[in-house]
PDB file of C-alpha atoms in Angstrom:
ATOM      1  CA  MET A   8      49.803 117.599  24.328  1.00  0.00           C
ATOM      2  CA  SER A   9      49.557 115.087  27.100  1.00  0.00           C
ATOM      3  CA  ASN A  10      52.908 114.043  28.500  1.00  0.00           C
ATOM      4  CA  ASP A  11      51.172 110.935  29.831  1.00  0.00           C
ATOM      5  CA  VAL A  12      50.507 109.588  26.335  1.00  0.00           C
ATOM      6  CA  ILE A  13      54.001 110.506  25.144  1.00  0.00           C
ATOM      7  CA  ASN A  14      55.544 108.800  28.183  1.00  0.00           C
ATOM      8  CA  GLN A  15      53.344 105.719  27.803  1.00  0.00           C
ATOM      9  CA  VAL A  16      54.258 105.308  24.139  1.00  0.00           C
ATOM     10  CA  HIS A  17      57.920 105.830  24.959  1.00  0.00           C
ATOM     11  CA  GLU A  18      57.820 103.142  27.663  1.00  0.00           C
ATOM     12  CA  VAL A  19      56.269 100.685  25.201  1.00  0.00           C
ATOM     13  CA  LEU A  20      58.937 101.523  22.617  1.00  0.00           C
ATOM     14  CA  LYS A  21      61.695 100.963  25.172  1.00  0.00           C
ATOM     15  CA  SER A  22      60.133  97.625  26.126  1.00  0.00           C
ATOM     16  CA  ARG A  23      60.402  96.541  22.493  1.00  0.00           C
ATOM     17  CA  LEU A  24      64.179  97.048  22.398  1.00  0.00           C
ATOM     18  CA  ASN A  25      64.714  93.401  23.351  1.00  0.00           C
ATOM     19  CA  ALA A  26      61.460  91.976  21.988  1.00  0.00           C
ATOM     20  CA  ASP A  27      61.207  89.294  19.322  1.00  0.00           C
ATOM     21  CA  GLU A  28      61.336  90.912  15.896  1.00  0.00           C
ATOM     22  CA  ASN A  29      58.813  88.352  14.640  1.00  0.00           C
ATOM     23  CA  THR A  30      56.158  89.516  17.091  1.00  0.00           C
ATOM     24  CA  SER A  31      56.710  93.294  17.128  1.00  0.00           C
ATOM     25  CA  TYR A  32      56.887  95.825  14.319  1.00  0.00           C
ATOM     26  CA  VAL A  33      59.035  98.111  16.462  1.00  0.00           C
ATOM     27  CA  ALA A  34      61.379  95.265  17.418  1.00  0.00           C
ATOM     28  CA  SER A  35      61.744  94.457  13.711  1.00  0.00           C
ATOM     29  CA  LEU A  36      62.746  98.075  13.047  1.00  0.00           C
ATOM     30  CA  TYR A  37      65.281  97.943  15.881  1.00  0.00           C
ATOM     31  CA  SER A  38      66.742  94.721  14.505  1.00  0.00           C
ATOM     32  CA  LYS A  39      67.224  96.323  11.079  1.00  0.00           C
ATOM     33  CA  GLY A  40      69.244  99.106  12.656  1.00  0.00           C
ATOM     34  CA  LEU A  41      69.540 102.860  12.538  1.00  0.00           C
ATOM     35  CA  ASP A  42      69.378 103.222   8.754  1.00  0.00           C
ATOM     36  CA  ALA A  43      65.991 101.461   8.608  1.00  0.00           C
ATOM     37  CA  ILE A  44      64.643 103.679  11.367  1.00  0.00           C
ATOM     38  CA  LEU A  45      65.940 106.812   9.654  1.00  0.00           C
ATOM     39  CA  LYS A  46      64.372 105.681   6.383  1.00  0.00           C
ATOM     40  CA  LYS A  47      60.987 105.368   8.147  1.00  0.00           C
ATOM     41  CA  VAL A  48      61.363 108.829   9.712  1.00  0.00           C
ATOM     42  CA  GLY A  49      62.144 110.244   6.263  1.00  0.00           C
ATOM     43  CA  GLU A  50      59.196 108.449   4.671  1.00  0.00           C
ATOM     44  CA  GLU A  51      56.823 109.699   7.344  1.00  0.00           C
ATOM     45  CA  ALA A  52      58.146 113.253   7.026  1.00  0.00           C
ATOM     46  CA  THR A  53      57.522 113.124   3.281  1.00  0.00           C
ATOM     47  CA  GLU A  54      54.025 111.728   3.785  1.00  0.00           C
ATOM     48  CA  THR A  55      53.331 114.529   6.274  1.00  0.00           C
ATOM     49  CA  VAL A  56      54.398 117.128   3.721  1.00  0.00           C
ATOM     50  CA  MET A  57      52.207 115.517   1.055  1.00  0.00           C
ATOM     51  CA  ALA A  58      49.198 115.408   3.412  1.00  0.00           C
ATOM     52  CA  ALA A  59      49.675 119.082   4.229  1.00  0.00           C
ATOM     53  CA  LYS A  60      49.865 119.931   0.530  1.00  0.00           C
ATOM     54  CA  ASP A  61      46.569 118.059   0.041  1.00  0.00           C
ATOM     55  CA  GLY A  62      45.020 120.124   2.848  1.00  0.00           C
ATOM     56  CA  ASP A  63      43.141 117.170   4.355  1.00  0.00           C
ATOM     57  CA  ALA A  64      43.100 117.726   8.131  1.00  0.00           C
ATOM     58  CA  GLU A  65      42.449 114.061   9.022  1.00  0.00           C
ATOM     59  CA  LYS A  66      45.284 112.925   6.780  1.00  0.00           C
ATOM     60  CA  ILE A  67      47.634 115.530   8.261  1.00  0.00           C
ATOM     61  CA  ILE A  68      46.860 114.354  11.797  1.00  0.00           C
ATOM     62  CA  TYR A  69      47.331 110.704  10.811  1.00  0.00           C
ATOM     63  CA  GLU A  70      50.673 111.349   9.125  1.00  0.00           C
ATOM     64  CA  VAL A  71      51.992 113.584  11.909  1.00  0.00           C
ATOM     65  CA  ALA A  72      51.116 110.804  14.370  1.00  0.00           C
ATOM     66  CA  ASP A  73      53.145 108.382  12.224  1.00  0.00           C
ATOM     67  CA  LEU A  74      56.016 110.866  12.087  1.00  0.00           C
ATOM     68  CA  TRP A  75      56.000 111.418  15.844  1.00  0.00           C
ATOM     69  CA  PHE A  76      55.794 107.663  16.450  1.00  0.00           C
ATOM     70  CA  HIS A  77      58.762 106.834  14.244  1.00  0.00           C
ATOM     71  CA  THR A  78      60.748 109.730  15.685  1.00  0.00           C
ATOM     72  CA  MET A  79      60.059 108.300  19.126  1.00  0.00           C
ATOM     73  CA  VAL A  80      61.300 104.917  17.880  1.00  0.00           C
ATOM     74  CA  LEU A  81      64.518 106.707  16.938  1.00  0.00           C
ATOM     75  CA  LEU A  82      64.795 108.315  20.381  1.00  0.00           C
ATOM     76  CA  ALA A  83      64.362 104.986  22.164  1.00  0.00           C
ATOM     77  CA  GLN A  84      66.845 103.267  19.837  1.00  0.00           C
ATOM     78  CA  GLN A  85      69.385 105.987  20.606  1.00  0.00           C
ATOM     79  CA  GLY A  86      68.870 105.644  24.360  1.00  0.00           C
ATOM     80  CA  LEU A  87      67.194 109.045  24.624  1.00  0.00           C
ATOM     81  CA  GLU A  88      64.036 109.873  26.543  1.00  0.00           C
ATOM     82  CA  ALA A  89      60.944 111.492  25.064  1.00  0.00           C
ATOM     83  CA  GLU A  90      60.930 113.679  28.173  1.00  0.00           C
ATOM     84  CA  GLN A  91      64.221 115.204  26.993  1.00  0.00           C
ATOM     85  CA  VAL A  92      62.458 116.537  23.894  1.00  0.00           C
ATOM     86  CA  VAL A  93      59.567 117.835  25.999  1.00  0.00           C
ATOM     87  CA  ASP A  94      62.103 119.540  28.280  1.00  0.00           C
ATOM     88  CA  GLU A  95      63.801 121.136  25.273  1.00  0.00           C
ATOM     89  CA  LEU A  96      60.474 122.461  24.012  1.00  0.00           C
ATOM     90  CA  ALA A  97      59.737 123.824  27.484  1.00  0.00           C
ATOM     91  CA  ARG A  98      63.152 125.506  27.565  1.00  0.00           C
ATOM     92  CA  ARG A  99      62.322 127.262  24.309  1.00  0.00           C
ATOM     93  CA  MET A 100      58.958 128.558  25.546  1.00  0.00           C
ATOM     94  CA  GLY A 101      58.929 132.321  25.754  1.00  0.00           C
ATOM     95  CA  THR A 102      61.991 132.626  23.548  1.00  0.00           C
ATOM     96  CA  SER A 103      61.616 134.184  20.143  1.00  0.00           C
ATOM     97  CA  GLY A 104      62.282 131.677  17.392  1.00  0.00           C
ATOM     98  CA  LEU A 105      64.546 134.232  15.767  1.00  0.00           C
ATOM     99  CA  ALA A 106      66.509 134.735  18.994  1.00  0.00           C
ATOM    100  CA  GLU A 107      66.790 130.963  19.542  1.00  0.00           C
ATOM    101  CA  LYS A 108      68.065 130.454  15.995  1.00  0.00           C
ATOM    102  CA  ALA A 109      70.585 133.307  16.360  1.00  0.00           C
ATOM    103  CA  ALA A 110      71.857 131.783  19.611  1.00  0.00           C
ATOM    104  CA  ARG A 111      72.602 128.503  17.805  1.00  0.00           C
ATOM    105  CA  LYS A 112      74.992 130.311  15.462  1.00  0.00           C
ATOM    106  CA  THR A 113      77.164 131.448  18.380  1.00  0.00           C
ATOM    107  CA  ASN A 114      77.543 127.908  19.787  1.00  0.00           C
TER     108      ASN A 114
END
């Protein structure tokens, strides 16, 4: 995964925070608020699951891209950086998923 693309998309999403909702899809989502953004994330997650069940690789890639995009919209709306998610993934590298999950229970 190229951090450059992730960072570029994130910068565009941040630039849409104050854009005219009539000229930007992302700005229109921001203007509708958190619930609208969460609804889109949920819809895209469901569409990703359905694509995976269909087993169509192109469809899976398309839907995961939509899911990532709308999740990034959420991050920008919440004042979070995409790099923070990348850093969290990097932190988890080399850690067993089972160990990471067990550690969450003690926090």
